[in-house]
JSON list of C-alpha atoms in Angstrom, two decimals:
[
{"chain": "Z", "resi": 520, "resn": "MET", "atom": "CA", "xyz": [-10.74, 21.20, -15.57]},
{"chain": "Z", "resi": 521, "resn": "HIS", "atom": "CA", "xyz": [-13.48, 19.59, -13.47]},
{"chain": "Z", "resi": 522, "resn": "PRO", "atom": "CA", "xyz": [-13.72, 15.94, -12.36]},
{"chain": "Z", "resi": 523, "resn": "GLY", "atom": "CA", "xyz": [-16.22, 15.04, -15.09]},
{"chain": "Z", "resi": 524, "resn": "GLN", "atom": "CA", "xyz": [-13.78, 16.17, -17.79]},
{"chain": "Z", "resi": 525, "resn": "ILE", "atom": "CA", "xyz": [-10.96, 14.21, -16.16]},
{"chain": "Z", "resi": 526, "resn": "ALA", "atom": "CA", "xyz": [-13.08, 11.06, -15.90]},
{"chain": "Z", "resi": 527, "resn": "SER", "atom": "CA", "xyz": [-14.41, 11.32, -19.46]},
{"chain": "Z", "resi": 528, "resn": "GLY", "atom": "CA", "xyz": [-10.93, 12.05, -20.80]},
{"chain": "Z", "resi": 529, "resn": "ALA", "atom": "CA", "xyz": [-9.43, 8.83, -19.45]},
{"chain": "Z", "resi": 530, "resn": "PRO", "atom": "CA", "xyz": [-8.85, 6.06, -21.99]},
{"chain": "Z", "resi": 531, "resn": "THR", "atom": "CA", "xyz": [-11.23, 3.09, -21.98]},
{"chain": "Z", "resi": 532, "resn": "TRP", "atom": "CA", "xyz": [-8.46, 0.71, -20.86]},
{"chain": "Z", "resi": 533, "resn": "VAL", "atom": "CA", "xyz": [-8.27, 2.60, -17.55]},
{"chain": "Z", "resi": 534, "resn": "TYR", "atom": "CA", "xyz": [-11.83, 1.58, -16.69]},
{"chain": "Z", "resi": 535, "resn": "ALA", "atom": "CA", "xyz": [-11.21, -1.99, -17.85]},
{"chain": "Z", "resi": 536, "resn": "LEU", "atom": "CA", "xyz": [-8.20, -2.04, -15.51]},
{"chain": "Z", "resi": 537, "resn": "LEU", "atom": "CA", "xyz": [-10.34, -0.70, -12.66]},
{"chain": "Z", "resi": 538, "resn": "ALA", "atom": "CA", "xyz": [-12.96, -3.40, -13.25]},
{"chain": "Z", "resi": 539, "resn": "GLY", "atom": "CA", "xyz": [-10.24, -6.06, -13.24]},
{"chain": "Z", "resi": 540, "resn": "LEU", "atom": "CA", "xyz": [-8.74, -4.75, -9.99]},
{"chain": "Z", "resi": 541, "resn": "ILE", "atom": "CA", "xyz": [-12.16, -4.70, -8.33]},
{"chain": "Z", "resi": 542, "resn": "PHE", "atom": "CA", "xyz": [-12.81, -8.25, -9.53]},
{"chain": "Z", "resi": 543, "resn": "LEU", "atom": "CA", "xyz": [-9.47, -9.51, -8.17]},
{"chain": "Z", "resi": 544, "resn": "GLY", "atom": "CA", "xyz": [-9.90, -7.68, -4.87]},
{"chain": "Z", "resi": 545, "resn": "VAL", "atom": "CA", "xyz": [-13.46, -8.85, -4.27]},
{"chain": "Z", "resi": 546, "resn": "ARG", "atom": "CA", "xyz": [-12.38, -12.46, -4.88]},
{"chain": "Z", "resi": 547, "resn": "ARG", "atom": "CA", "xyz": [-9.89, -12.07, -2.01]},
{"chain": "Z", "resi": 548, "resn": "LEU", "atom": "CA", "xyz": [-12.61, -11.10, 0.47]},
{"chain": "Z", "resi": 549, "resn": "ARG", "atom": "CA", "xyz": [-13.34, -14.74, 1.21]},
{"chain": "Z", "resi": 550, "resn": "THR", "atom": "CA", "xyz": [-11.01, -17.59, 2.13]},
{"chain": "Z", "resi": 551, "resn": "ARG", "atom": "CA", "xyz": [-10.35, -19.84, -0.84]},
{"chain": "Z", "resi": 552, "resn": "GLU", "atom": "CA", "xyz": [-8.01, -22.51, -2.10]},
{"chain": "Z", "resi": 553, "resn": "VAL", "atom": "CA", "xyz": [-6.42, -21.90, -5.49]},
{"chain": "Z", "resi": 554, "resn": "PRO", "atom": "CA", "xyz": [-3.51, -23.21, -7.55]},
{"chain": "Z", "resi": 555, "resn": "VAL", "atom": "CA", "xyz": [-0.29, -21.35, -6.71]},
{"chain": "Z", "resi": 556, "resn": "VAL", "atom": "CA", "xyz": [-0.19, -19.97, -10.25]},
{"chain": "Z", "resi": 557, "resn": "VAL", "atom": "CA", "xyz": [-3.59, -18.29, -9.73]},
{"chain": "Z", "resi": 558, "resn": "ALA", "atom": "CA", "xyz": [-2.43, -16.84, -6.41]},
{"chain": "Z", "resi": 559, "resn": "LEU", "atom": "CA", "xyz": [0.62, -15.36, -8.15]},
{"chain": "Z", "resi": 560, "resn": "LEU", "atom": "CA", "xyz": [-1.38, -13.57, -10.88]},
{"chain": "Z", "resi": 561, "resn": "PRO", "atom": "CA", "xyz": [-1.88, -10.27, -8.98]},
{"chain": "Z", "resi": 562, "resn": "SER", "atom": "CA", "xyz": [1.84, -10.14, -8.12]},
{"chain": "Z", "resi": 563, "resn": "ILE", "atom": "CA", "xyz": [2.78, -10.77, -11.75]},
{"chain": "Z", "resi": 564, "resn": "ALA", "atom": "CA", "xyz": [0.23, -8.24, -13.02]},
{"chain": "Z", "resi": 565, "resn": "PHE", "atom": "CA", "xyz": [1.46, -5.51, -10.67]},
{"chain": "Z", "resi": 566, "resn": "PHE", "atom": "CA", "xyz": [5.07, -6.31, -11.57]},
{"chain": "Z", "resi": 567, "resn": "LEU", "atom": "CA", "xyz": [4.30, -5.93, -15.30]},
{"chain": "Z", "resi": 568, "resn": "TRP", "atom": "CA", "xyz": [2.27, -2.75, -14.71]},
{"chain": "Z", "resi": 569, "resn": "SER", "atom": "CA", "xyz": [5.16, -1.40, -12.66]},
{"chain": "Z", "resi": 570, "resn": "VAL", "atom": "CA", "xyz": [7.79, -2.23, -15.28]},
{"chain": "Z", "resi": 571, "resn": "THR", "atom": "CA", "xyz": [5.77, -0.73, -18.14]},
{"chain": "Z", "resi": 572, "resn": "GLY", "atom": "CA", "xyz": [5.31, 2.44, -16.09]},
{"chain": "Z", "resi": 573, "resn": "VAL", "atom": "CA", "xyz": [9.05, 2.67, -15.43]},
{"chain": "Z", "resi": 574, "resn": "SER", "atom": "CA", "xyz": [9.81, 2.09, -19.10]},
{"chain": "Z", "resi": 575, "resn": "ALA", "atom": "CA", "xyz": [7.46, 4.85, -20.25]},
{"chain": "Z", "resi": 576, "resn": "PHE", "atom": "CA", "xyz": [8.70, 7.22, -17.54]},
{"chain": "Z", "resi": 577, "resn": "ALA", "atom": "CA", "xyz": [12.34, 6.54, -18.43]},
{"chain": "Z", "resi": 578, "resn": "HIS", "atom": "CA", "xyz": [11.70, 7.95, -21.92]},
{"chain": "Z", "resi": 579, "resn": "GLN", "atom": "CA", "xyz": [10.55, 11.22, -20.32]},
{"chain": "Z", "resi": 580, "resn": "VAL", "atom": "CA", "xyz": [13.07, 11.78, -17.52]},
{"chain": "Z", "resi": 581, "resn": "GLY", "atom": "CA", "xyz": [15.82, 9.23, -17.98]},
{"chain": "Z", "resi": 582, "resn": "THR", "atom": "CA", "xyz": [16.47, 5.76, -16.66]},
{"chain": "Z", "resi": 583, "resn": "ALA", "atom": "CA", "xyz": [18.10, 6.83, -13.38]},
{"chain": "Z", "resi": 584, "resn": "SER", "atom": "CA", "xyz": [15.14, 8.95, -12.26]},
{"chain": "Z", "resi": 585, "resn": "ALA", "atom": "CA", "xyz": [12.59, 6.33, -13.31]},
{"chain": "Z", "resi": 586, "resn": "LEU", "atom": "CA", "xyz": [14.46, 3.53, -11.53]},
{"chain": "Z", "resi": 587, "resn": "GLY", "atom": "CA", "xyz": [14.94, 5.76, -8.49]},
{"chain": "Z", "resi": 588, "resn": "ALA", "atom": "CA", "xyz": [11.20, 6.32, -8.15]},
{"chain": "Z", "resi": 589, "resn": "TRP", "atom": "CA", "xyz": [10.58, 2.60, -8.63]},
{"chain": "Z", "resi": 590, "resn": "LEU", "atom": "CA", "xyz": [13.22, 1.60, -6.06]},
{"chain": "Z", "resi": 591, "resn": "ILE", "atom": "CA", "xyz": [11.87, 3.99, -3.44]},
{"chain": "Z", "resi": 592, "resn": "GLY", "atom": "CA", "xyz": [8.36, 2.62, -3.92]},
{"chain": "Z", "resi": 593, "resn": "ALA", "atom": "CA", "xyz": [9.57, -0.99, -3.91]},
{"chain": "Z", "resi": 594, "resn": "ALA", "atom": "CA", "xyz": [11.55, -0.42, -0.71]},
{"chain": "Z", "resi": 595, "resn": "LEU", "atom": "CA", "xyz": [8.56, 1.13, 1.05]},
{"chain": "Z", "resi": 596, "resn": "GLY", "atom": "CA", "xyz": [6.22, -1.62, -0.14]},
{"chain": "Z", "resi": 597, "resn": "GLY", "atom": "CA", "xyz": [8.65, -4.37, 0.82]},
{"chain": "Z", "resi": 598, "resn": "ALA", "atom": "CA", "xyz": [9.10, -2.87, 4.27]},
{"chain": "Z", "resi": 599, "resn": "SER", "atom": "CA", "xyz": [5.34, -2.60, 4.76]},
{"chain": "Z", "resi": 600, "resn": "GLY", "atom": "CA", "xyz": [4.99, -6.24, 3.72]},
{"chain": "Z", "resi": 601, "resn": "MET", "atom": "CA", "xyz": [7.50, -7.28, 6.37]},
{"chain": "Z", "resi": 602, "resn": "LEU", "atom": "CA", "xyz": [6.38, -4.98, 9.19]},
{"chain": "Z", "resi": 603, "resn": "LEU", "atom": "CA", "xyz": [2.61, -4.67, 8.90]},
{"chain": "Z", "resi": 604, "resn": "PRO", "atom": "CA", "xyz": [0.23, -7.52, 9.64]},
{"chain": "Z", "resi": 605, "resn": "ASP", "atom": "CA", "xyz": [-1.05, -9.44, 6.66]},
{"chain": "Z", "resi": 606, "resn": "PRO", "atom": "CA", "xyz": [-2.95, -12.70, 6.56]},
{"chain": "Z", "resi": 607, "resn": "ARG", "atom": "CA", "xyz": [-0.49, -15.28, 5.24]},
{"chain": "Z", "resi": 608, "resn": "GLY", "atom": "CA", "xyz": [-1.29, -17.77, 2.55]},
{"chain": "Z", "resi": 609, "resn": "GLN", "atom": "CA", "xyz": [-0.86, -21.41, 3.48]},
{"chain": "Z", "resi": 610, "resn": "ARG", "atom": "CA", "xyz": [0.89, -23.70, 1.01]},
{"chain": "Z", "resi": 611, "resn": "LEU", "atom": "CA", "xyz": [-1.06, -26.92, 0.67]},
{"chain": "Z", "resi": 612, "resn": "PRO", "atom": "CA", "xyz": [-0.04, -30.23, -0.85]},
{"chain": "Z", "resi": 613, "resn": "GLY", "atom": "CA", "xyz": [-0.61, -30.56, -4.60]},
{"chain": "Z", "resi": 614, "resn": "GLY", "atom": "CA", "xyz": [0.56, -27.08, -5.59]},
{"chain": "Z", "resi": 615, "resn": "ARG", "atom": "CA", "xyz": [-2.37, -25.26, -4.03]},
{"chain": "Z", "resi": 616, "resn": "LEU", "atom": "CA", "xyz": [-2.62, -22.31, -1.68]},
{"chain": "Z", "resi": 617, "resn": "ARG", "atom": "CA", "xyz": [-5.21, -21.38, 0.94]},
{"chain": "Z", "resi": 618, "resn": "GLN", "atom": "CA", "xyz": [-5.66, -17.62, 0.89]},
{"chain": "Z", "resi": 619, "resn": "PRO", "atom": "CA", "xyz": [-7.40, -16.22, 3.95]},
{"chain": "Z", "resi": 620, "resn": "GLY", "atom": "CA", "xyz": [-10.21, -13.79, 3.21]},
{"chain": "Z", "resi": 621, "resn": "SER", "atom": "CA", "xyz": [-9.16, -10.19, 3.72]},
{"chain": "Z", "resi": 622, "resn": "PRO", "atom": "CA", "xyz": [-10.14, -6.70, 2.53]},
{"chain": "Z", "resi": 623, "resn": "LEU", "atom": "CA", "xyz": [-6.43, -5.74, 2.36]},
{"chain": "Z", "resi": 624, "resn": "PRO", "atom": "CA", "xyz": [-5.86, -6.80, -1.27]},
{"chain": "Z", "resi": 625, "resn": "LEU", "atom": "CA", "xyz": [-8.92, -4.86, -2.46]},
{"chain": "Z", "resi": 626, "resn": "ILE", "atom": "CA", "xyz": [-7.76, -1.80, -0.50]},
{"chain": "Z", "resi": 627, "resn": "LEU", "atom": "CA", "xyz": [-4.25, -2.07, -1.97]},
{"chain": "Z", "resi": 628, "resn": "TYR", "atom": "CA", "xyz": [-5.49, -2.56, -5.54]},
{"chain": "Z", "resi": 629, "resn": "LEU", "atom": "CA", "xyz": [-7.92, 0.34, -5.39]},
{"chain": "Z", "resi": 630, "resn": "GLY", "atom": "CA", "xyz": [-5.42, 2.52, -3.54]},
{"chain": "Z", "resi": 631, "resn": "VAL", "atom": "CA", "xyz": [-2.76, 2.18, -6.21]},
{"chain": "Z", "resi": 632, "resn": "PHE", "atom": "CA", "xyz": [-5.36, 2.73, -8.94]},
{"chain": "Z", "resi": 633, "resn": "VAL", "atom": "CA", "xyz": [-6.58, 5.95, -7.30]},
{"chain": "Z", "resi": 634, "resn": "VAL", "atom": "CA", "xyz": [-3.03, 7.25, -6.76]},
{"chain": "Z", "resi": 635, "resn": "ARG", "atom": "CA", "xyz": [-1.92, 6.45, -10.31]},
{"chain": "Z", "resi": 636, "resn": "PHE", "atom": "CA", "xyz": [-5.13, 7.91, -11.79]},
{"chain": "Z", "resi": 637, "resn": "ALA", "atom": "CA", "xyz": [-4.78, 11.06, -9.69]},
{"chain": "Z", "resi": 638, "resn": "CYS", "atom": "CA", "xyz": [-1.11, 11.40, -10.63]},
{"chain": "Z", "resi": 639, "resn": "GLY", "atom": "CA", "xyz": [-2.00, 11.01, -14.33]},
{"chain": "Z", "resi": 640, "resn": "ALA", "atom": "CA", "xyz": [-4.63, 13.73, -14.00]},
{"chain": "Z", "resi": 641, "resn": "TRP", "atom": "CA", "xyz": [-2.18, 15.95, -12.10]},
{"chain": "Z", "resi": 642, "resn": "ALA", "atom": "CA", "xyz": [0.45, 15.48, -14.82]},
{"chain": "Z", "resi": 643, "resn": "THR", "atom": "CA", "xyz": [-2.11, 16.48, -17.46]},
{"chain": "Z", "resi": 644, "resn": "ILE", "atom": "CA", "xyz": [-3.47, 19.50, -15.59]},
{"chain": "Z", "resi": 645, "resn": "VAL", "atom": "CA", "xyz": [-0.08, 20.83, -14.45]},
{"chain": "Z", "resi": 646, "resn": "PRO", "atom": "CA", "xyz": [2.45, 19.84, -17.15]},
{"chain": "Z", "resi": 647, "resn": "ALA", "atom": "CA", "xyz": [5.29, 21.59, -15.28]},
{"chain": "Z", "resi": 648, "resn": "GLN", "atom": "CA", "xyz": [4.89, 19.00, -12.49]},
{"chain": "Z", "resi": 649, "resn": "ALA", "atom": "CA", "xyz": [4.33, 15.98, -14.74]},
{"chain": "Z", "resi": 650, "resn": "SER", "atom": "CA", "xyz": [7.64, 14.37, -13.77]},
{"chain": "Z", "resi": 651, "resn": "LEU", "atom": "CA", "xyz": [6.89, 14.58, -10.04]},
{"chain": "Z", "resi": 652, "resn": "ALA", "atom": "CA", "xyz": [3.34, 13.30, -10.52]},
{"chain": "Z", "resi": 653, "resn": "THR", "atom": "CA", "xyz": [4.53, 10.39, -12.64]},
{"chain": "Z", "resi": 654, "resn": "ALA", "atom": "CA", "xyz": [7.30, 9.52, -10.17]},
{"chain": "Z", "resi": 655, "resn": "ILE", "atom": "CA", "xyz": [4.76, 9.34, -7.35]},
{"chain": "Z", "resi": 656, "resn": "GLY", "atom": "CA", "xyz": [2.52, 7.11, -9.47]},
{"chain": "Z", "resi": 657, "resn": "ILE", "atom": "CA", "xyz": [5.46, 4.83, -10.33]},
{"chain": "Z", "resi": 658, "resn": "ALA", "atom": "CA", "xyz": [6.48, 4.62, -6.67]},
{"chain": "Z", "resi": 659, "resn": "ALA", "atom": "CA", "xyz": [2.90, 3.75, -5.62]},
{"chain": "Z", "resi": 660, "resn": "GLY", "atom": "CA", "xyz": [2.70, 0.95, -8.16]},
{"chain": "Z", "resi": 661, "resn": "ALA", "atom": "CA", "xyz": [6.10, -0.41, -7.15]},
{"chain": "Z", "resi": 662, "resn": "ALA", "atom": "CA", "xyz": [5.09, -0.31, -3.48]},
{"chain": "Z", "resi": 663, "resn": "VAL", "atom": "CA", "xyz": [2.02, -2.49, -4.03]},
{"chain": "Z", "resi": 664, "resn": "MET", "atom": "CA", "xyz": [3.99, -4.82, -6.30]},
{"chain": "Z", "resi": 665, "resn": "ALA", "atom": "CA", "xyz": [6.71, -5.25, -3.64]},
{"chain": "Z", "resi": 666, "resn": "ARG", "atom": "CA", "xyz": [4.17, -5.74, -0.85]},
{"chain": "Z", "resi": 667, "resn": "LEU", "atom": "CA", "xyz": [2.47, -8.49, -2.86]},
{"chain": "Z", "resi": 668, "resn": "LEU", "atom": "CA", "xyz": [5.78, -10.20, -3.60]},
{"chain": "Z", "resi": 669, "resn": "VAL", "atom": "CA", "xyz": [6.80, -10.08, 0.08]},
{"chain": "Z", "resi": 670, "resn": "GLY", "atom": "CA", "xyz": [3.42, -11.63, 0.86]},
{"chain": "Z", "resi": 671, "resn": "VAL", "atom": "CA", "xyz": [4.26, -14.47, -1.53]},
{"chain": "Z", "resi": 672, "resn": "ALA", "atom": "CA", "xyz": [7.62, -14.96, 0.18]},
{"chain": "Z", "resi": 673, "resn": "ARG", "atom": "CA", "xyz": [5.81, -15.25, 3.53]},
{"chain": "Z", "resi": 674, "resn": "TRP", "atom": "CA", "xyz": [3.56, -18.13, 2.45]},
{"chain": "Z", "resi": 675, "resn": "ARG", "atom": "CA", "xyz": [4.01, -21.04, 4.83]},
{"chain": "Z", "resi": 676, "resn": "PRO", "atom": "CA", "xyz": [3.51, -24.76, 4.41]},
{"chain": "Z", "resi": 677, "resn": "VAL", "atom": "CA", "xyz": [0.51, -25.97, 6.41]},
{"chain": "Z", "resi": 678, "resn": "SER", "atom": "CA", "xyz": [2.82, -28.12, 8.56]},
{"chain": "Z", "resi": 679, "resn": "ALA", "atom": "CA", "xyz": [4.78, -25.00, 9.66]},
{"chain": "Z", "resi": 680, "resn": "LEU", "atom": "CA", "xyz": [1.70, -23.26, 11.07]},
{"chain": "Z", "resi": 681, "resn": "PRO", "atom": "CA", "xyz": [1.13, -23.23, 14.83]},
{"chain": "Z", "resi": 682, "resn": "ALA", "atom": "CA", "xyz": [-1.70, -25.45, 16.05]}
]
């Protein structure tokens, strides 16, 4: 199977998802002030994508294996969110947030898309390794979801920032 067959065999929703991820990531390239609810949308979206992946995977391999893959990814993503530098959002009065411009969200969004797409292709091409491929995809999605949620937890009120 060559790359053209893999790309043409993907469902349409995959490309709609890719367009959405690019849109969200490009918006984060510049500093902007948004309502907190808008700033939380990527975290919520990745959480839902992660949970639906675990649910589907649990039907194939069992709940324990699916949750195990998710927990490993979430632990790695949470640790990266705590240990690696990340521009922090600043909580502003009136329920708004100042998000510093950064390429990191776009890189994370596209990275998890590429890994999950590649793992889906791998599972299709080598059915004997479908469980491993899917587990890696689930872990990658959980890692980005956890990193985003840790980023939310690290938001600071403007008054707490150093001068």
